[in-house]
Amino acid sequence: MNGIIFDIKRFAVHDGPGIRTTVFFKGCPLKCQWCHNPESIDRAPICIKKTSRLNGREFTDQEVIGYEISTEELLYELQKELVFMEESSGGVTFSGGEPLMQHEFLLEMLQLCRQTGMHTAVDTTLFSSWEVVSRIAQMTNLFLVDLKLMDDSLHEKYTGVSNKVILENIRKVAGLTIPMRIRIPMIPEVTTTPENIRQSIAFLSALNGWIEAVDLLPFHNTANEKYNRFHMKNQFSDKHSMKKEELSSLKEQFEKAGFPVKIGG
Ligand code: SF4
């Protein structure tokens, strides 16, 4: 079976335990205004025109983002780092985009990784049907789940979709007792508001302790160059990057509620 990915990042240390290889799937049903991977949103590969200048002459080139790869080819790529994964208790993380958008391809990869003894994590919004989520839950070792905004109208405003399915799926996954880390992007004045933090803590606390940890992911204003390359408007171009220290009081609030918290992935 073939899938479409746009990157493979080796030696990743923020996408789950140990040293990992992270595979970025193409396609995402959300359109978060702060997205750092805007090239991931279209499911199909995209072609962008690049213009560069050298000695006063202008050159135009094309760059294709995304490519088709078979499960066998991808497994071959992942196995190259098997030694590092084993020695660090690491593994493979499937990210995106939204990996559940290519769930059949993802399922086959999870099965192959399991047969090879590789630990797997799926980094997901859980914006999918329960049928898909439950099938993936049976095959992966860990979920890294995004939680963005608790207020549904704000969620729709900033991501383009309602959060109802997402919250319901988080509740159901918690009931399966599969390890789950919650990842909250810390977007200044959007997700960091006292109300959103209070509601997030209340929601997670009601899951009866099935959250392994909470990762607070500081916003970084580093995507401008990408947005320019892709001729897209970065709606968060004027927001400042958050420093770790700015998140210490938010970290304390989650810790007081009983969650182990890490700043960064
Ligand atoms: S869910 Fe992730 S990949 Fe999808 S639009 Fe939002 S930030 Fe981008």
PDB file of C-alpha atoms and ligand atoms in Angstrom:
ATOM      1  CA  MET A   1       0.000   0.000   0.000  1.00  0.00           C
ATOM      2  CA  ASN A   2       1.161   3.545  -0.728  1.00  0.00           C
ATOM      3  CA  GLY A   3       0.819   6.707   1.359  1.00  0.00           C
ATOM      4  CA  ILE A   4       1.880  10.313   0.924  1.00  0.00           C
ATOM      5  CA  ILE A   5       4.393  11.833   3.326  1.00  0.00           C
ATOM      6  CA  PHE A   6       6.397  15.048   3.179  1.00  0.00           C
ATOM      7  CA  ASP A   7       9.306  14.440   5.522  1.00  0.00           C
ATOM      8  CA  ILE A   8      11.157  11.926   7.663  1.00  0.00           C
ATOM      9  CA  LYS A   9      12.978  13.427  10.639  1.00  0.00           C
ATOM     10  CA  ARG A  10      15.642  11.198  12.173  1.00  0.00           C
ATOM     11  CA  PHE A  11      17.004  11.440  15.743  1.00  0.00           C
ATOM     12  CA  ALA A  12      13.950  13.339  17.033  1.00  0.00           C
ATOM     13  CA  VAL A  13      13.885  13.746  20.817  1.00  0.00           C
ATOM     14  CA  HIS A  14      10.638  15.701  21.319  1.00  0.00           C
ATOM     15  CA  ASP A  15       8.103  13.350  19.732  1.00  0.00           C
ATOM     16  CA  GLY A  16       7.837  10.658  22.397  1.00  0.00           C
ATOM     17  CA  PRO A  17      10.293   8.648  24.529  1.00  0.00           C
ATOM     18  CA  GLY A  18      13.916   8.040  23.532  1.00  0.00           C
ATOM     19  CA  ILE A  19      15.429   8.698  20.129  1.00  0.00           C
ATOM     20  CA  ARG A  20      12.773   8.527  17.446  1.00  0.00           C
ATOM     21  CA  THR A  21      12.250   8.743  13.744  1.00  0.00           C
ATOM     22  CA  THR A  22       9.268  10.961  12.960  1.00  0.00           C
ATOM     23  CA  VAL A  23       7.312  10.487   9.757  1.00  0.00           C
ATOM     24  CA  PHE A  24       5.237  13.451   8.596  1.00  0.00           C
ATOM     25  CA  PHE A  25       2.058  12.468   6.742  1.00  0.00           C
ATOM     26  CA  LYS A  26       0.492  14.794   4.173  1.00  0.00           C
ATOM     27  CA  GLY A  27      -3.031  16.054   4.745  1.00  0.00           C
ATOM     28  CA  CYS A  28      -4.804  17.678   7.670  1.00  0.00           C
ATOM     29  CA  PRO A  29      -8.527  18.388   8.134  1.00  0.00           C
ATOM     30  CA  LEU A  30      -7.731  21.341  10.406  1.00  0.00           C
ATOM     31  CA  LYS A  31      -6.405  24.721   9.383  1.00  0.00           C
ATOM     32  CA  CYS A  32      -4.850  26.075  12.556  1.00  0.00           C
ATOM     33  CA  GLN A  33      -3.985  29.724  12.112  1.00  0.00           C
ATOM     34  CA  TRP A  34      -0.623  29.159  13.834  1.00  0.00           C
ATOM     35  CA  CYS A  35       0.313  26.019  11.858  1.00  0.00           C
ATOM     36  CA  HIS A  36       4.081  25.532  11.487  1.00  0.00           C
ATOM     37  CA  ASN A  37       3.646  23.032   8.672  1.00  0.00           C
ATOM     38  CA  PRO A  38       1.255  24.782   6.264  1.00  0.00           C
ATOM     39  CA  GLU A  39       2.704  22.627   3.475  1.00  0.00           C
ATOM     40  CA  SER A  40       1.166  19.597   5.213  1.00  0.00           C
ATOM     41  CA  ILE A  41      -2.474  20.651   4.975  1.00  0.00           C
ATOM     42  CA  ASP A  42      -3.183  19.584   1.369  1.00  0.00           C
ATOM     43  CA  ARG A  43      -3.249  15.822   1.125  1.00  0.00           C
ATOM     44  CA  ALA A  44      -1.779  15.767  -2.368  1.00  0.00           C
ATOM     45  CA  PRO A  45       1.833  16.742  -3.082  1.00  0.00           C
ATOM     46  CA  ILE A  46       2.091  20.446  -3.899  1.00  0.00           C
ATOM     47  CA  CYS A  47       4.408  22.161  -6.317  1.00  0.00           C
ATOM     48  CA  ILE A  48       5.779  25.580  -5.431  1.00  0.00           C
ATOM     49  CA  LYS A  49       7.706  27.987  -7.578  1.00  0.00           C
ATOM     50  CA  LYS A  50      11.014  29.211  -6.139  1.00  0.00           C
ATOM     51  CA  THR A  51      12.741  32.295  -7.467  1.00  0.00           C
ATOM     52  CA  SER A  52      16.366  32.999  -6.653  1.00  0.00           C
ATOM     53  CA  ARG A  53      18.922  35.570  -7.863  1.00  0.00           C
ATOM     54  CA  LEU A  54      22.587  35.016  -8.660  1.00  0.00           C
ATOM     55  CA  ASN A  55      24.916  37.626 -10.176  1.00  0.00           C
ATOM     56  CA  GLY A  56      21.950  39.796 -11.121  1.00  0.00           C
ATOM     57  CA  ARG A  57      20.161  36.977 -12.950  1.00  0.00           C
ATOM     58  CA  GLU A  58      16.837  35.522 -11.820  1.00  0.00           C
ATOM     59  CA  PHE A  59      16.352  31.758 -11.708  1.00  0.00           C
ATOM     60  CA  THR A  60      13.025  30.004 -11.307  1.00  0.00           C
ATOM     61  CA  ASP A  61      12.852  26.517  -9.952  1.00  0.00           C
ATOM     62  CA  GLN A  62      10.126  24.220  -8.705  1.00  0.00           C
ATOM     63  CA  GLU A  63       9.962  22.350  -5.412  1.00  0.00           C
ATOM     64  CA  VAL A  64       7.545  19.494  -4.842  1.00  0.00           C
ATOM     65  CA  ILE A  65       6.363  19.030  -1.242  1.00  0.00           C
ATOM     66  CA  GLY A  66       5.193  15.492  -0.539  1.00  0.00           C
ATOM     67  CA  TYR A  67       5.832  12.181  -2.187  1.00  0.00           C
ATOM     68  CA  GLU A  68       4.303   8.768  -2.456  1.00  0.00           C
ATOM     69  CA  ILE A  69       5.963   5.942  -0.578  1.00  0.00           C
ATOM     70  CA  SER A  70       5.025   2.297  -0.080  1.00  0.00           C
ATOM     71  CA  THR A  71       4.799   0.650   3.346  1.00  0.00           C
ATOM     72  CA  GLU A  72       7.760  -1.580   2.428  1.00  0.00           C
ATOM     73  CA  GLU A  73       9.899   1.408   1.400  1.00  0.00           C
ATOM     74  CA  LEU A  74       8.999   3.331   4.540  1.00  0.00           C
ATOM     75  CA  LEU A  75       9.738   0.346   6.781  1.00  0.00           C
ATOM     76  CA  TYR A  76      13.147   0.046   5.104  1.00  0.00           C
ATOM     77  CA  GLU A  77      13.820   3.728   5.918  1.00  0.00           C
ATOM     78  CA  LEU A  78      12.712   3.312   9.543  1.00  0.00           C
ATOM     79  CA  GLN A  79      14.836   0.226  10.123  1.00  0.00           C
ATOM     80  CA  LYS A  80      18.000   2.217   9.401  1.00  0.00           C
ATOM     81  CA  GLU A  81      17.720   3.726  12.910  1.00  0.00           C
ATOM     82  CA  LEU A  82      16.679   0.532  14.693  1.00  0.00           C
ATOM     83  CA  VAL A  83      19.876   0.355  16.780  1.00  0.00           C
ATOM     84  CA  PHE A  84      19.432   3.914  18.124  1.00  0.00           C
ATOM     85  CA  MET A  85      15.771   3.260  18.834  1.00  0.00           C
ATOM     86  CA  GLU A  86      16.542   0.082  20.770  1.00  0.00           C
ATOM     87  CA  GLU A  87      19.408   1.595  22.765  1.00  0.00           C
ATOM     88  CA  SER A  88      17.399   4.682  23.760  1.00  0.00           C
ATOM     89  CA  SER A  89      14.018   2.979  24.262  1.00  0.00           C
ATOM     90  CA  GLY A  90      12.823   5.132  21.386  1.00  0.00           C
ATOM     91  CA  GLY A  91      10.845   4.263  18.299  1.00  0.00           C
ATOM     92  CA  VAL A  92       8.811   5.726  15.471  1.00  0.00           C
ATOM     93  CA  THR A  93       6.345   8.613  15.648  1.00  0.00           C
ATOM     94  CA  PHE A  94       3.752   9.121  12.943  1.00  0.00           C
ATOM     95  CA  SER A  95       2.888  12.804  12.723  1.00  0.00           C
ATOM     96  CA  GLY A  96       1.709  15.284  10.138  1.00  0.00           C
ATOM     97  CA  GLY A  97      -0.437  16.875   9.055  1.00  0.00           C
ATOM     98  CA  GLU A  98      -2.919  14.469  10.534  1.00  0.00           C
ATOM     99  CA  PRO A  99      -1.828  10.826  10.176  1.00  0.00           C
ATOM    100  CA  LEU A 100      -5.382   9.541  10.707  1.00  0.00           C
ATOM    101  CA  MET A 101      -6.319  11.035   7.335  1.00  0.00           C
ATOM    102  CA  GLN A 102      -4.399   8.114   5.774  1.00  0.00           C
ATOM    103  CA  HIS A 103      -5.526   5.580   8.342  1.00  0.00           C
ATOM    104  CA  GLU A 104      -5.256   2.449   6.168  1.00  0.00           C
ATOM    105  CA  PHE A 105      -1.648   3.283   5.317  1.00  0.00           C
ATOM    106  CA  LEU A 106      -0.992   4.166   8.969  1.00  0.00           C
ATOM    107  CA  LEU A 107      -2.520   0.894  10.188  1.00  0.00           C
ATOM    108  CA  GLU A 108      -0.343  -1.140   7.865  1.00  0.00           C
ATOM    109  CA  MET A 109       2.749   0.764   9.037  1.00  0.00           C
ATOM    110  CA  LEU A 110       1.823   0.215  12.691  1.00  0.00           C
ATOM    111  CA  GLN A 111       1.434  -3.502  12.045  1.00  0.00           C
ATOM    112  CA  LEU A 112       4.812  -3.707  10.301  1.00  0.00           C
ATOM    113  CA  CYS A 113       6.507  -1.749  13.106  1.00  0.00           C
ATOM    114  CA  ARG A 114       4.932  -4.056  15.700  1.00  0.00           C
ATOM    115  CA  GLN A 115       6.200  -7.119  13.841  1.00  0.00           C
ATOM    116  CA  THR A 116       9.675  -5.557  13.781  1.00  0.00           C
ATOM    117  CA  GLY A 117       9.540  -4.731  17.504  1.00  0.00           C
ATOM    118  CA  MET A 118       9.551  -0.945  17.076  1.00  0.00           C
ATOM    119  CA  HIS A 119       7.731   1.211  19.648  1.00  0.00           C
ATOM    120  CA  THR A 120       5.186   3.437  17.915  1.00  0.00           C
ATOM    121  CA  ALA A 121       3.520   6.743  18.742  1.00  0.00           C
ATOM    122  CA  VAL A 122       0.789   8.512  16.793  1.00  0.00           C
ATOM    123  CA  ASP A 123       0.775  12.303  17.035  1.00  0.00           C
ATOM    124  CA  THR A 124      -2.808  13.251  16.239  1.00  0.00           C
ATOM    125  CA  THR A 125      -5.665  15.690  16.710  1.00  0.00           C
ATOM    126  CA  LEU A 126      -8.087  12.709  17.021  1.00  0.00           C
ATOM    127  CA  PHE A 127     -10.337  14.552  14.565  1.00  0.00           C
ATOM    128  CA  SER A 128     -11.665  11.368  13.006  1.00  0.00           C
ATOM    129  CA  SER A 129     -14.423   8.794  13.418  1.00  0.00           C
ATOM    130  CA  TRP A 130     -14.308   6.582  16.516  1.00  0.00           C
ATOM    131  CA  GLU A 131     -14.113   3.555  14.240  1.00  0.00           C
ATOM    132  CA  VAL A 132     -10.790   4.799  12.849  1.00  0.00           C
ATOM    133  CA  VAL A 133      -9.448   5.959  16.232  1.00  0.00           C
ATOM    134  CA  SER A 134     -10.250   2.643  17.934  1.00  0.00           C
ATOM    135  CA  ARG A 135      -8.551   0.619  15.177  1.00  0.00           C
ATOM    136  CA  ILE A 136      -5.408   2.760  15.489  1.00  0.00           C
ATOM    137  CA  ALA A 137      -5.561   2.497  19.301  1.00  0.00           C
ATOM    138  CA  GLN A 138      -5.276  -1.276  19.047  1.00  0.00           C
ATOM    139  CA  MET A 139      -2.039  -1.034  17.063  1.00  0.00           C
ATOM    140  CA  THR A 140      -0.046   1.844  18.576  1.00  0.00           C
ATOM    141  CA  ASN A 141       1.896   1.981  21.850  1.00  0.00           C
ATOM    142  CA  LEU A 142       1.272   5.651  22.570  1.00  0.00           C
ATOM    143  CA  PHE A 143      -0.995   8.516  21.532  1.00  0.00           C
ATOM    144  CA  LEU A 144       0.303  12.086  21.496  1.00  0.00           C
ATOM    145  CA  VAL A 145      -2.938  14.034  21.359  1.00  0.00           C
ATOM    146  CA  ASP A 146      -3.337  17.739  20.612  1.00  0.00           C
ATOM    147  CA  LEU A 147      -5.679  19.705  22.828  1.00  0.00           C
ATOM    148  CA  LYS A 148      -6.052  23.237  21.564  1.00  0.00           C
ATOM    149  CA  LEU A 149      -9.121  25.169  22.659  1.00  0.00           C
ATOM    150  CA  MET A 150     -11.944  24.089  24.941  1.00  0.00           C
ATOM    151  CA  ASP A 151     -14.437  26.702  23.739  1.00  0.00           C
ATOM    152  CA  ASP A 152     -16.043  25.249  20.638  1.00  0.00           C
ATOM    153  CA  SER A 153     -16.650  28.524  18.820  1.00  0.00           C
ATOM    154  CA  LEU A 154     -13.048  29.640  19.429  1.00  0.00           C
ATOM    155  CA  HIS A 155     -11.818  26.214  18.301  1.00  0.00           C
ATOM    156  CA  GLU A 156     -13.771  26.595  15.089  1.00  0.00           C
ATOM    157  CA  LYS A 157     -12.544  30.158  14.616  1.00  0.00           C
ATOM    158  CA  TYR A 158      -8.857  29.279  15.011  1.00  0.00           C
ATOM    159  CA  THR A 159      -8.704  25.745  13.545  1.00  0.00           C
ATOM    160  CA  GLY A 160     -11.621  25.649  11.114  1.00  0.00           C
ATOM    161  CA  VAL A 161     -13.395  22.731  12.838  1.00  0.00           C
ATOM    162  CA  SER A 162     -15.499  22.044  15.930  1.00  0.00           C
ATOM    163  CA  ASN A 163     -13.786  20.377  18.905  1.00  0.00           C
ATOM    164  CA  LYS A 164     -16.752  18.108  19.772  1.00  0.00           C
ATOM    165  CA  VAL A 165     -15.432  14.974  18.014  1.00  0.00           C
ATOM    166  CA  ILE A 166     -11.934  15.591  19.367  1.00  0.00           C
ATOM    167  CA  LEU A 167     -13.033  15.896  23.007  1.00  0.00           C
ATOM    168  CA  GLU A 168     -15.313  12.874  22.692  1.00  0.00           C
ATOM    169  CA  ASN A 169     -12.496  10.783  21.213  1.00  0.00           C
ATOM    170  CA  ILE A 170     -10.094  11.867  23.980  1.00  0.00           C
ATOM    171  CA  ARG A 171     -12.664  10.708  26.563  1.00  0.00           C
ATOM    172  CA  LYS A 172     -13.070   7.372  24.782  1.00  0.00           C
ATOM    173  CA  VAL A 173      -9.315   6.786  24.344  1.00  0.00           C
ATOM    174  CA  ALA A 174      -8.848   7.505  28.068  1.00  0.00           C
ATOM    175  CA  GLY A 175     -11.327   4.701  28.715  1.00  0.00           C
ATOM    176  CA  LEU A 176      -9.136   2.263  26.760  1.00  0.00           C
ATOM    177  CA  THR A 177      -6.230   2.838  29.145  1.00  0.00           C
ATOM    178  CA  ILE A 178      -3.762   3.245  26.259  1.00  0.00           C
ATOM    179  CA  PRO A 179      -0.898   5.608  27.242  1.00  0.00           C
ATOM    180  CA  MET A 180      -1.751   9.132  26.121  1.00  0.00           C
ATOM    181  CA  ARG A 181       0.222  12.342  26.406  1.00  0.00           C
ATOM    182  CA  ILE A 182      -1.705  15.558  25.882  1.00  0.00           C
ATOM    183  CA  ARG A 183       0.080  18.257  23.894  1.00  0.00           C
ATOM    184  CA  ILE A 184      -1.201  21.806  24.201  1.00  0.00           C
ATOM    185  CA  PRO A 185       0.216  24.419  21.828  1.00  0.00           C
ATOM    186  CA  MET A 186       0.809  27.547  23.872  1.00  0.00           C
ATOM    187  CA  ILE A 187      -0.408  30.271  21.543  1.00  0.00           C
ATOM    188  CA  PRO A 188      -0.222  33.714  23.196  1.00  0.00           C
ATOM    189  CA  GLU A 189      -3.648  35.199  23.944  1.00  0.00           C
ATOM    190  CA  VAL A 190      -5.386  32.251  22.261  1.00  0.00           C
ATOM    191  CA  THR A 191      -4.756  28.989  24.110  1.00  0.00           C
ATOM    192  CA  THR A 192      -2.932  30.565  27.082  1.00  0.00           C
ATOM    193  CA  THR A 193      -5.931  32.517  28.360  1.00  0.00           C
ATOM    194  CA  PRO A 194      -6.876  31.810  32.012  1.00  0.00           C
ATOM    195  CA  GLU A 195     -10.263  30.510  30.863  1.00  0.00           C
ATOM    196  CA  ASN A 196      -8.818  28.012  28.367  1.00  0.00           C
ATOM    197  CA  ILE A 197      -6.228  26.790  30.886  1.00  0.00           C
ATOM    198  CA  ARG A 198      -8.904  26.389  33.582  1.00  0.00           C
ATOM    199  CA  GLN A 199     -11.235  24.500  31.226  1.00  0.00           C
ATOM    200  CA  SER A 200      -8.413  22.291  29.898  1.00  0.00           C
ATOM    201  CA  ILE A 201      -7.376  21.287  33.427  1.00  0.00           C
ATOM    202  CA  ALA A 202     -11.005  20.566  34.375  1.00  0.00           C
ATOM    203  CA  PHE A 203     -11.526  18.441  31.243  1.00  0.00           C
ATOM    204  CA  LEU A 204      -8.317  16.439  31.722  1.00  0.00           C
ATOM    205  CA  SER A 205      -8.905  16.000  35.458  1.00  0.00           C
ATOM    206  CA  ALA A 206     -12.272  14.389  34.724  1.00  0.00           C
ATOM    207  CA  LEU A 207     -10.564  11.600  32.725  1.00  0.00           C
ATOM    208  CA  ASN A 208      -9.783   9.654  35.884  1.00  0.00           C
ATOM    209  CA  GLY A 209      -6.020   9.729  35.694  1.00  0.00           C
ATOM    210  CA  TRP A 210      -5.459   8.191  32.288  1.00  0.00           C
ATOM    211  CA  ILE A 211      -3.220  10.993  31.096  1.00  0.00           C
ATOM    212  CA  GLU A 212       0.457  10.024  31.220  1.00  0.00           C
ATOM    213  CA  ALA A 213       1.662  13.637  31.039  1.00  0.00           C
ATOM    214  CA  VAL A 214       0.922  17.067  29.617  1.00  0.00           C
ATOM    215  CA  ASP A 215       3.325  18.720  27.184  1.00  0.00           C
ATOM    216  CA  LEU A 216       3.087  22.498  26.876  1.00  0.00           C
ATOM    217  CA  LEU A 217       4.431  23.409  23.446  1.00  0.00           C
ATOM    218  CA  PRO A 218       5.637  27.023  23.337  1.00  0.00           C
ATOM    219  CA  PHE A 219       4.685  29.026  20.247  1.00  0.00           C
ATOM    220  CA  HIS A 220       7.666  29.881  18.045  1.00  0.00           C
ATOM    221  CA  ASN A 221       7.456  32.626  15.486  1.00  0.00           C
ATOM    222  CA  THR A 222       9.649  30.832  12.966  1.00  0.00           C
ATOM    223  CA  ALA A 223       7.217  29.958  10.197  1.00  0.00           C
ATOM    224  CA  ASN A 224       7.284  33.296   8.318  1.00  0.00           C
ATOM    225  CA  GLU A 225       9.850  32.111   5.801  1.00  0.00           C
ATOM    226  CA  LYS A 226       7.752  29.015   5.041  1.00  0.00           C
ATOM    227  CA  TYR A 227       4.553  31.023   4.585  1.00  0.00           C
ATOM    228  CA  ASN A 228       6.377  33.370   2.201  1.00  0.00           C
ATOM    229  CA  ARG A 229       7.769  30.442   0.193  1.00  0.00           C
ATOM    230  CA  PHE A 230       4.320  28.936  -0.143  1.00  0.00           C
ATOM    231  CA  HIS A 231       2.718  32.316  -0.948  1.00  0.00           C
ATOM    232  CA  MET A 232       0.444  31.951   2.074  1.00  0.00           C
ATOM    233  CA  LYS A 233      -0.513  34.565   4.658  1.00  0.00           C
ATOM    234  CA  ASN A 234       0.826  33.926   8.152  1.00  0.00           C
ATOM    235  CA  GLN A 235      -1.884  35.267  10.438  1.00  0.00           C
ATOM    236  CA  PHE A 236       0.421  34.932  13.439  1.00  0.00           C
ATOM    237  CA  SER A 237       3.430  36.694  11.944  1.00  0.00           C
ATOM    238  CA  ASP A 238       3.331  39.438  14.603  1.00  0.00           C
ATOM    239  CA  LYS A 239       3.038  37.134  17.636  1.00  0.00           C
ATOM    240  CA  HIS A 240       6.188  36.797  19.733  1.00  0.00           C
ATOM    241  CA  SER A 241       7.903  33.472  20.381  1.00  0.00           C
ATOM    242  CA  MET A 242       7.254  32.255  23.899  1.00  0.00           C
ATOM    243  CA  LYS A 243      10.113  31.659  26.296  1.00  0.00           C
ATOM    244  CA  LYS A 244      10.101  28.687  28.655  1.00  0.00           C
ATOM    245  CA  GLU A 245       9.995  31.058  31.654  1.00  0.00           C
ATOM    246  CA  GLU A 246       6.719  32.560  30.431  1.00  0.00           C
ATOM    247  CA  LEU A 247       5.130  29.146  30.794  1.00  0.00           C
ATOM    248  CA  SER A 248       6.269  28.363  34.327  1.00  0.00           C
ATOM    249  CA  SER A 249       3.059  29.603  36.003  1.00  0.00           C
ATOM    250  CA  LEU A 250       0.925  27.637  33.522  1.00  0.00           C
ATOM    251  CA  LYS A 251       3.085  24.568  34.162  1.00  0.00           C
ATOM    252  CA  GLU A 252       2.480  24.988  37.908  1.00  0.00           C
ATOM    253  CA  GLN A 253      -1.284  25.076  37.390  1.00  0.00           C
ATOM    254  CA  PHE A 254      -1.257  21.709  35.586  1.00  0.00           C
ATOM    255  CA  GLU A 255       1.148  20.264  38.162  1.00  0.00           C
ATOM    256  CA  LYS A 256      -1.113  21.377  41.018  1.00  0.00           C
ATOM    257  CA  ALA A 257      -3.899  19.415  39.335  1.00  0.00           C
ATOM    258  CA  GLY A 258      -1.660  16.321  39.493  1.00  0.00           C
ATOM    259  CA  PHE A 259      -0.241  16.114  35.954  1.00  0.00           C
ATOM    260  CA  PRO A 260       3.437  15.553  35.189  1.00  0.00           C
ATOM    261  CA  VAL A 261       4.239  18.468  32.851  1.00  0.00           C
ATOM    262  CA  LYS A 262       6.973  19.052  30.336  1.00  0.00           C
ATOM    263  CA  ILE A 263       7.577  22.295  28.495  1.00  0.00           C
ATOM    264  CA  GLY A 264       8.307  21.331  24.918  1.00  0.00           C
ATOM    265  CA  GLY A 265       7.418  17.986  23.342  1.00  0.00           C
TER     266      GLY A 265
HETATM  267  S1  SF4 B   1      -3.505  20.152  13.345  1.00  0.00           S
HETATM  268 FE1  SF4 B   1      -1.302  20.497  13.183  1.00  0.00          FE
HETATM  269  S2  SF4 B   1      -0.803  20.156  11.025  1.00  0.00           S
HETATM  270 FE2  SF4 B   1      -3.030  20.392  11.156  1.00  0.00          FE
HETATM  271  S3  SF4 B   1      -3.366  22.555  10.721  1.00  0.00           S
HETATM  272 FE3  SF4 B   1      -3.246  22.311  12.949  1.00  0.00          FE
HETATM  273  S4  SF4 B   1      -1.113  22.717  13.475  1.00  0.00           S
HETATM  274 FE4  SF4 B   1      -1.206  22.331  11.240  1.00  0.00          FE
END
